Amino acid sequence: MSDEQTKSTTVESLRKALADLGLETRGHKPELKKRLRKAKKKLNAASESSTKTTATTTTTTTTASDQSNPAITKKQQPLDYYLFFDVEATCEENGGFEYPNEIIEFPIVLVDGKSFEKVDEFRSYVKPSINPVLSAFCKQLTGISQETVDDSPDFIQVLNDFQEFMAKYSVFQDKTAAFVTDGPFDIRDFVTKQCKHSKIKLPLYFEKPWVNIRKLFKDFYKQKEAKNIARMLETLDMTFDGREHSGLDDARNLHRIAQRMVADGCIFKTNMFWGPKMRAQQRRARKA
Ligand code: AMP
Ligand code: MG
Ligand code: MG
Protein backbone atom coordinates (compact mmCIF):
# COMPACT_ATOMS: atom_id res chain seq x y z
CA MET A 1 0.00 0.00 0.00
CA SER A 2 1.38 3.43 -0.94
CA ASP A 3 1.85 6.25 1.60
CA GLU A 4 -0.98 8.10 -0.08
CA GLN A 5 -3.29 5.11 0.31
CA THR A 6 -2.35 4.62 3.99
CA LYS A 7 -2.99 8.28 4.64
CA SER A 8 -6.36 8.27 2.96
CA THR A 9 -7.44 5.06 4.75
CA THR A 10 -6.56 6.62 8.09
CA VAL A 11 -8.42 9.86 7.42
CA GLU A 12 -11.29 7.78 6.09
CA SER A 13 -11.40 5.64 9.23
CA LEU A 14 -11.28 8.74 11.46
CA ARG A 15 -14.19 10.22 9.50
CA LYS A 16 -16.09 6.95 9.78
CA ALA A 17 -15.55 6.83 13.57
CA LEU A 18 -16.70 10.46 13.88
CA ALA A 19 -19.75 9.81 11.72
CA ASP A 20 -20.61 6.80 13.89
CA LEU A 21 -20.68 9.15 16.88
CA GLY A 22 -22.83 11.62 14.96
CA LEU A 23 -20.04 14.20 14.80
CA GLU A 24 -18.73 16.58 12.17
CA THR A 25 -16.46 14.73 9.76
CA ARG A 26 -14.91 17.69 7.95
CA GLY A 27 -11.37 18.91 8.61
CA HIS A 28 -7.76 17.81 8.37
CA LYS A 29 -6.30 14.72 9.97
CA PRO A 30 -4.95 16.38 13.18
CA GLU A 31 -8.31 18.10 13.78
CA LEU A 32 -10.18 14.84 13.15
CA LYS A 33 -7.91 12.98 15.58
CA LYS A 34 -8.33 15.61 18.25
CA ARG A 35 -12.11 15.70 17.79
CA LEU A 36 -12.36 11.93 18.10
CA ARG A 37 -10.07 11.79 21.16
CA LYS A 38 -12.10 14.47 22.92
CA ALA A 39 -15.43 12.85 22.06
CA LYS A 40 -14.29 9.45 23.31
CA LYS A 41 -12.99 10.93 26.55
CA LYS A 42 -16.23 12.76 27.11
CA LEU A 43 -18.34 9.76 26.24
CA ASN A 44 -16.43 7.55 28.68
CA ALA A 45 -16.73 10.10 31.46
CA ALA A 46 -20.43 10.64 30.79
CA SER A 47 -21.09 6.94 30.50
CA GLU A 48 -19.33 6.17 33.78
CA SER A 49 -21.16 8.86 35.67
CA SER A 50 -24.53 7.56 34.47
CA THR A 51 -23.88 3.95 35.41
CA LYS A 52 -24.14 2.58 38.90
CA THR A 53 -22.29 -0.65 38.43
CA THR A 54 -19.14 -1.09 36.43
CA ALA A 55 -19.85 -3.28 33.44
CA THR A 56 -17.19 -5.80 32.62
CA THR A 57 -16.44 -6.12 28.96
CA THR A 58 -17.48 -9.40 27.49
CA THR A 59 -14.95 -11.69 25.90
CA THR A 60 -17.63 -13.81 24.26
CA THR A 61 -16.91 -14.40 20.60
CA THR A 62 -20.53 -14.62 19.57
CA THR A 63 -21.49 -14.31 15.94
CA ALA A 64 -24.87 -13.24 14.67
CA SER A 65 -25.53 -16.62 13.13
CA ASP A 66 -25.17 -18.39 16.51
CA GLN A 67 -28.44 -19.31 18.15
CA SER A 68 -28.98 -17.85 21.64
CA ASN A 69 -26.51 -19.81 23.68
CA PRO A 70 -27.85 -20.93 27.07
CA ALA A 71 -24.25 -21.39 28.21
CA ILE A 72 -23.82 -17.62 28.07
CA THR A 73 -25.26 -16.26 31.27
CA LYS A 74 -27.05 -12.94 30.99
CA LYS A 75 -24.55 -10.21 31.75
CA GLN A 76 -25.33 -7.59 34.35
CA GLN A 77 -26.57 -4.52 32.48
CA PRO A 78 -25.25 -1.19 33.73
CA LEU A 79 -28.52 0.77 33.88
CA ASP A 80 -31.83 0.41 35.76
CA TYR A 81 -33.97 1.16 32.69
CA TYR A 82 -33.71 1.34 28.90
CA LEU A 83 -36.14 3.42 26.83
CA PHE A 84 -36.50 2.03 23.31
CA PHE A 85 -37.48 5.02 21.24
CA ASP A 86 -38.36 5.37 17.55
CA VAL A 87 -40.14 8.50 16.35
CA GLU A 88 -42.02 9.00 13.10
CA ALA A 89 -42.07 12.41 11.47
CA THR A 90 -43.64 14.37 8.64
CA CYS A 91 -41.69 13.83 5.44
CA GLU A 92 -41.68 14.04 1.69
CA GLU A 93 -40.06 11.70 -0.75
CA ASN A 94 -36.42 12.80 -1.17
CA GLY A 95 -36.99 15.47 1.53
CA GLY A 96 -33.34 15.56 2.70
CA PHE A 97 -32.02 17.03 5.95
CA GLU A 98 -33.29 20.52 5.19
CA TYR A 99 -36.92 19.37 5.25
CA PRO A 100 -38.53 20.69 8.48
CA ASN A 101 -39.61 17.29 9.80
CA GLU A 102 -42.07 17.41 12.70
CA ILE A 103 -42.59 14.48 15.04
CA ILE A 104 -45.97 12.78 14.54
CA GLU A 105 -45.47 9.64 16.64
CA PHE A 106 -43.59 9.47 19.95
CA PRO A 107 -43.36 5.87 21.22
CA ILE A 108 -41.36 4.37 24.09
CA VAL A 109 -40.90 0.78 25.21
CA LEU A 110 -39.66 0.91 28.80
CA VAL A 111 -37.42 -2.04 29.62
CA ASP A 112 -36.06 -3.24 32.96
CA GLY A 113 -32.25 -3.29 32.95
CA LYS A 114 -32.03 -6.50 35.00
CA SER A 115 -34.49 -8.78 33.24
CA PHE A 116 -34.46 -6.90 29.93
CA GLU A 117 -38.24 -7.47 29.85
CA LYS A 118 -40.77 -4.80 28.92
CA VAL A 119 -42.17 -2.92 31.92
CA ASP A 120 -44.53 -0.50 30.18
CA GLU A 121 -45.14 1.42 26.97
CA PHE A 122 -45.87 5.03 26.20
CA ARG A 123 -47.23 6.12 22.84
CA SER A 124 -48.65 9.37 21.66
CA TYR A 125 -49.28 10.66 18.18
CA VAL A 126 -48.47 14.34 17.76
CA LYS A 127 -50.16 17.14 15.84
CA PRO A 128 -47.72 18.91 13.50
CA SER A 129 -48.01 22.68 13.04
CA ILE A 130 -45.64 23.78 10.25
CA ASN A 131 -46.96 21.26 7.73
CA PRO A 132 -50.21 20.07 9.35
CA VAL A 133 -51.31 18.19 6.22
CA LEU A 134 -49.47 14.89 5.87
CA SER A 135 -48.06 14.05 2.45
CA ALA A 136 -49.37 10.95 0.72
CA PHE A 137 -45.81 9.58 0.94
CA CYS A 138 -45.73 10.07 4.73
CA LYS A 139 -49.12 8.43 5.29
CA GLN A 140 -48.11 5.50 3.16
CA LEU A 141 -44.69 5.13 4.84
CA THR A 142 -45.84 5.40 8.47
CA GLY A 143 -49.46 4.19 8.24
CA ILE A 144 -50.47 7.30 10.23
CA SER A 145 -53.68 8.99 9.06
CA GLN A 146 -54.55 12.67 8.82
CA GLU A 147 -57.40 12.19 11.33
CA THR A 148 -55.02 10.65 13.86
CA VAL A 149 -52.64 13.63 13.89
CA ASP A 150 -55.51 16.15 13.72
CA ASP A 151 -56.94 14.65 16.93
CA SER A 152 -53.58 14.51 18.77
CA PRO A 153 -51.93 16.86 21.27
CA ASP A 154 -49.05 19.14 20.26
CA PHE A 155 -45.42 18.22 20.97
CA ILE A 156 -45.13 20.21 24.21
CA GLN A 157 -48.17 18.43 25.65
CA VAL A 158 -46.75 15.07 24.57
CA LEU A 159 -43.43 15.83 26.28
CA ASN A 160 -45.33 16.69 29.48
CA ASP A 161 -47.25 13.41 29.28
CA PHE A 162 -44.02 11.53 28.62
CA GLN A 163 -42.37 13.17 31.62
CA GLU A 164 -45.28 12.05 33.82
CA PHE A 165 -44.83 8.55 32.47
CA MET A 166 -41.10 8.59 33.31
CA ALA A 167 -41.78 10.05 36.76
CA LYS A 168 -43.93 7.00 37.64
CA TYR A 169 -40.77 4.90 37.43
CA SER A 170 -38.29 7.57 38.66
CA VAL A 171 -36.55 7.29 35.28
CA PHE A 172 -33.60 9.72 35.12
CA GLN A 173 -34.41 10.60 38.75
CA ASP A 174 -33.56 7.90 41.34
CA LYS A 175 -33.15 5.38 38.54
CA THR A 176 -30.45 5.42 35.88
CA ALA A 177 -31.60 5.12 32.28
CA ALA A 178 -30.70 5.54 28.63
CA PHE A 179 -32.61 5.82 25.39
CA VAL A 180 -31.99 3.10 22.80
CA THR A 181 -32.45 4.20 19.20
CA ASP A 182 -31.92 2.90 15.69
CA GLY A 183 -29.03 5.17 14.64
CA PRO A 184 -28.40 8.77 15.71
CA PHE A 185 -31.42 10.24 13.89
CA ASP A 186 -34.19 10.15 16.51
CA ILE A 187 -32.44 12.35 19.08
CA ARG A 188 -29.78 14.15 17.03
CA ASP A 189 -32.09 15.13 14.17
CA PHE A 190 -35.81 14.65 14.82
CA VAL A 191 -36.07 15.64 18.50
CA THR A 192 -33.60 18.50 18.06
CA LYS A 193 -35.50 19.86 15.04
CA GLN A 194 -38.84 19.48 16.82
CA CYS A 195 -37.62 21.39 19.89
CA LYS A 196 -36.59 24.22 17.56
CA HIS A 197 -40.01 24.18 15.88
CA SER A 198 -41.69 24.20 19.32
CA LYS A 199 -39.29 26.95 20.51
CA ILE A 200 -38.15 25.01 23.56
CA LYS A 201 -34.75 23.92 24.83
CA LEU A 202 -33.76 20.30 24.32
CA PRO A 203 -34.90 18.58 27.55
CA LEU A 204 -31.90 17.55 29.67
CA TYR A 205 -32.70 13.83 29.44
CA PHE A 206 -31.97 14.00 25.69
CA GLU A 207 -28.46 15.24 26.53
CA LYS A 208 -27.70 12.06 28.48
CA PRO A 209 -25.58 9.42 26.78
CA TRP A 210 -27.70 6.91 24.90
CA VAL A 211 -27.36 3.61 23.04
CA ASN A 212 -27.24 3.63 19.26
CA ILE A 213 -28.25 0.00 18.75
CA ARG A 214 -27.17 -0.02 15.07
CA LYS A 215 -23.65 0.77 16.17
CA LEU A 216 -23.73 -1.61 19.16
CA PHE A 217 -25.03 -4.42 16.91
CA LYS A 218 -22.29 -3.80 14.35
CA ASP A 219 -19.57 -3.78 17.01
CA PHE A 220 -20.94 -6.71 19.04
CA TYR A 221 -21.50 -9.07 16.11
CA LYS A 222 -18.47 -7.73 14.24
CA GLN A 223 -20.47 -6.80 11.16
CA LYS A 224 -18.88 -4.98 8.22
CA GLU A 225 -21.55 -2.29 8.19
CA ALA A 226 -24.34 -0.81 10.29
CA LYS A 227 -27.77 -2.26 9.47
CA ASN A 228 -31.34 -1.01 9.77
CA ILE A 229 -34.00 -2.86 11.80
CA ALA A 230 -35.06 -5.18 8.99
CA ARG A 231 -31.46 -6.14 8.24
CA MET A 232 -30.51 -6.61 11.89
CA LEU A 233 -33.49 -8.96 12.26
CA GLU A 234 -32.52 -10.81 9.09
CA THR A 235 -28.98 -11.26 10.40
CA LEU A 236 -30.46 -12.89 13.51
CA ASP A 237 -32.83 -15.08 11.46
CA MET A 238 -35.78 -13.18 12.90
CA THR A 239 -38.68 -11.45 11.16
CA PHE A 240 -40.37 -8.11 11.81
CA ASP A 241 -43.41 -8.25 14.11
CA GLY A 242 -46.08 -5.70 13.09
CA ARG A 243 -45.77 -2.87 10.61
CA GLU A 244 -42.41 -1.37 9.60
CA HIS A 245 -42.25 2.44 10.11
CA SER A 246 -44.96 2.36 12.74
CA GLY A 247 -42.96 3.96 15.55
CA LEU A 248 -44.20 1.67 18.31
CA ASP A 249 -43.70 -1.47 16.22
CA ASP A 250 -40.20 -0.27 15.29
CA ALA A 251 -39.40 0.30 18.99
CA ARG A 252 -40.81 -3.13 19.96
CA ASN A 253 -38.70 -4.80 17.29
CA LEU A 254 -35.60 -2.95 18.49
CA HIS A 255 -36.36 -4.39 21.92
CA ARG A 256 -36.62 -7.91 20.45
CA ILE A 257 -33.24 -7.45 18.78
CA ALA A 258 -31.79 -6.17 22.05
CA GLN A 259 -33.17 -9.14 24.02
CA ARG A 260 -31.42 -11.46 21.63
CA MET A 261 -28.19 -9.46 21.92
CA VAL A 262 -28.38 -9.63 25.74
CA ALA A 263 -29.00 -13.39 25.54
CA ASP A 264 -25.87 -13.56 23.40
CA GLY A 265 -23.85 -11.75 26.10
CA CYS A 266 -24.00 -8.12 24.93
CA ILE A 267 -23.73 -5.29 27.43
CA PHE A 268 -25.92 -2.28 26.75
CA LYS A 269 -23.43 0.49 27.46
CA THR A 270 -24.12 3.96 26.09
CA ASN A 271 -22.21 4.78 22.90
CA MET A 272 -23.58 8.21 21.83
CA PHE A 273 -24.31 11.56 23.31
CA TRP A 274 -25.58 14.89 22.06
CA GLY A 275 -24.46 17.66 24.37
CA PRO A 276 -24.55 21.45 23.88
CA LYS A 277 -21.00 21.65 22.48
CA MET A 278 -21.76 19.08 19.81
CA ARG A 279 -24.96 20.83 18.85
CA ALA A 280 -23.09 24.14 18.52
CA GLN A 281 -20.43 22.43 16.42
CA GLN A 282 -23.10 20.99 14.12
CA ARG A 283 -24.78 24.40 13.77
CA ARG A 284 -21.43 26.00 12.80
CA ALA A 285 -20.71 23.23 10.31
CA ARG A 286 -24.13 23.63 8.67
CA LYS A 287 -23.65 27.37 8.33
CA ALA A 288 -20.14 27.01 6.81
P1 AMP B 1 -38.20 5.09 10.56
O1 AMP B 1 -37.90 5.11 12.02
O2 AMP B 1 -37.23 4.35 9.74
O3 AMP B 1 -39.59 4.60 10.39
O4 AMP B 1 -38.13 6.60 10.05
C1 AMP B 1 -38.40 7.70 10.86
C2 AMP B 1 -38.81 8.85 10.00
O5 AMP B 1 -37.79 9.12 9.04
C3 AMP B 1 -40.06 8.64 9.16
O6 AMP B 1 -41.26 8.87 9.89
C4 AMP B 1 -39.86 9.69 8.08
O7 AMP B 1 -40.15 10.97 8.55
C5 AMP B 1 -38.36 9.60 7.85
N1 AMP B 1 -38.07 8.65 6.75
C6 AMP B 1 -37.82 7.34 6.85
N2 AMP B 1 -37.62 6.78 5.64
C7 AMP B 1 -37.78 7.78 4.75
C8 AMP B 1 -37.69 7.89 3.33
N3 AMP B 1 -37.40 6.83 2.55
N4 AMP B 1 -37.89 9.11 2.74
C9 AMP B 1 -38.16 10.21 3.50
N5 AMP B 1 -38.26 10.17 4.84
C10 AMP B 1 -38.06 8.99 5.47
MG1 MG C 1 -36.37 4.96 13.26
MG1 MG D 1 -39.68 4.15 12.78
PDB file of N, CA, C and O and ligand atoms in Angstrom, residues 86-88 245-247 250, ligand 3:
ATOM      1  N   ASP A  86     -38.442   5.277  19.018  1.00  0.00           N
ATOM      2  CA  ASP A  86     -38.359   5.367  17.554  1.00  0.00           C
ATOM      3  C   ASP A  86     -39.457   6.294  17.039  1.00  0.00           C
ATOM      4  O   ASP A  86     -40.612   5.872  16.912  1.00  0.00           O
ATOM      5  N   VAL A  87     -39.108   7.541  16.767  1.00  0.00           N
ATOM      6  CA  VAL A  87     -40.139   8.500  16.345  1.00  0.00           C
ATOM      7  C   VAL A  87     -40.451   8.351  14.857  1.00  0.00           C
ATOM      8  O   VAL A  87     -39.631   7.875  14.077  1.00  0.00           O
ATOM      9  N   GLU A  88     -41.666   8.783  14.505  1.00  0.00           N
ATOM     10  CA  GLU A  88     -42.016   8.995  13.097  1.00  0.00           C
ATOM     11  C   GLU A  88     -42.243  10.491  12.931  1.00  0.00           C
ATOM     12  O   GLU A  88     -42.618  11.182  13.879  1.00  0.00           O
ATOM     13  N   HIS A 245     -42.025   0.974  10.109  1.00  0.00           N
ATOM     14  CA  HIS A 245     -42.249   2.436  10.114  1.00  0.00           C
ATOM     15  C   HIS A 245     -43.479   2.866  10.915  1.00  0.00           C
ATOM     16  O   HIS A 245     -43.886   4.026  10.828  1.00  0.00           O
ATOM     17  N   SER A 246     -44.055   1.935  11.666  1.00  0.00           N
ATOM     18  CA  SER A 246     -44.963   2.364  12.739  1.00  0.00           C
ATOM     19  C   SER A 246     -44.002   2.520  13.908  1.00  0.00           C
ATOM     20  O   SER A 246     -43.261   1.567  14.246  1.00  0.00           O
ATOM     21  N   GLY A 247     -43.977   3.693  14.525  1.00  0.00           N
ATOM     22  CA  GLY A 247     -42.963   3.962  15.550  1.00  0.00           C
ATOM     23  C   GLY A 247     -42.957   2.943  16.674  1.00  0.00           C
ATOM     24  O   GLY A 247     -41.903   2.437  17.061  1.00  0.00           O
ATOM     25  N   ASP A 250     -41.657  -0.364  15.457  1.00  0.00           N
ATOM     26  CA  ASP A 250     -40.197  -0.275  15.289  1.00  0.00           C
ATOM     27  C   ASP A 250     -39.504  -0.400  16.651  1.00  0.00           C
ATOM     28  O   ASP A 250     -38.540  -1.153  16.808  1.00  0.00           O
TER      29      ASP A 250
HETATM   30 MG    MG B   3     -39.680   4.148  12.779  1.00  0.00          MG
END
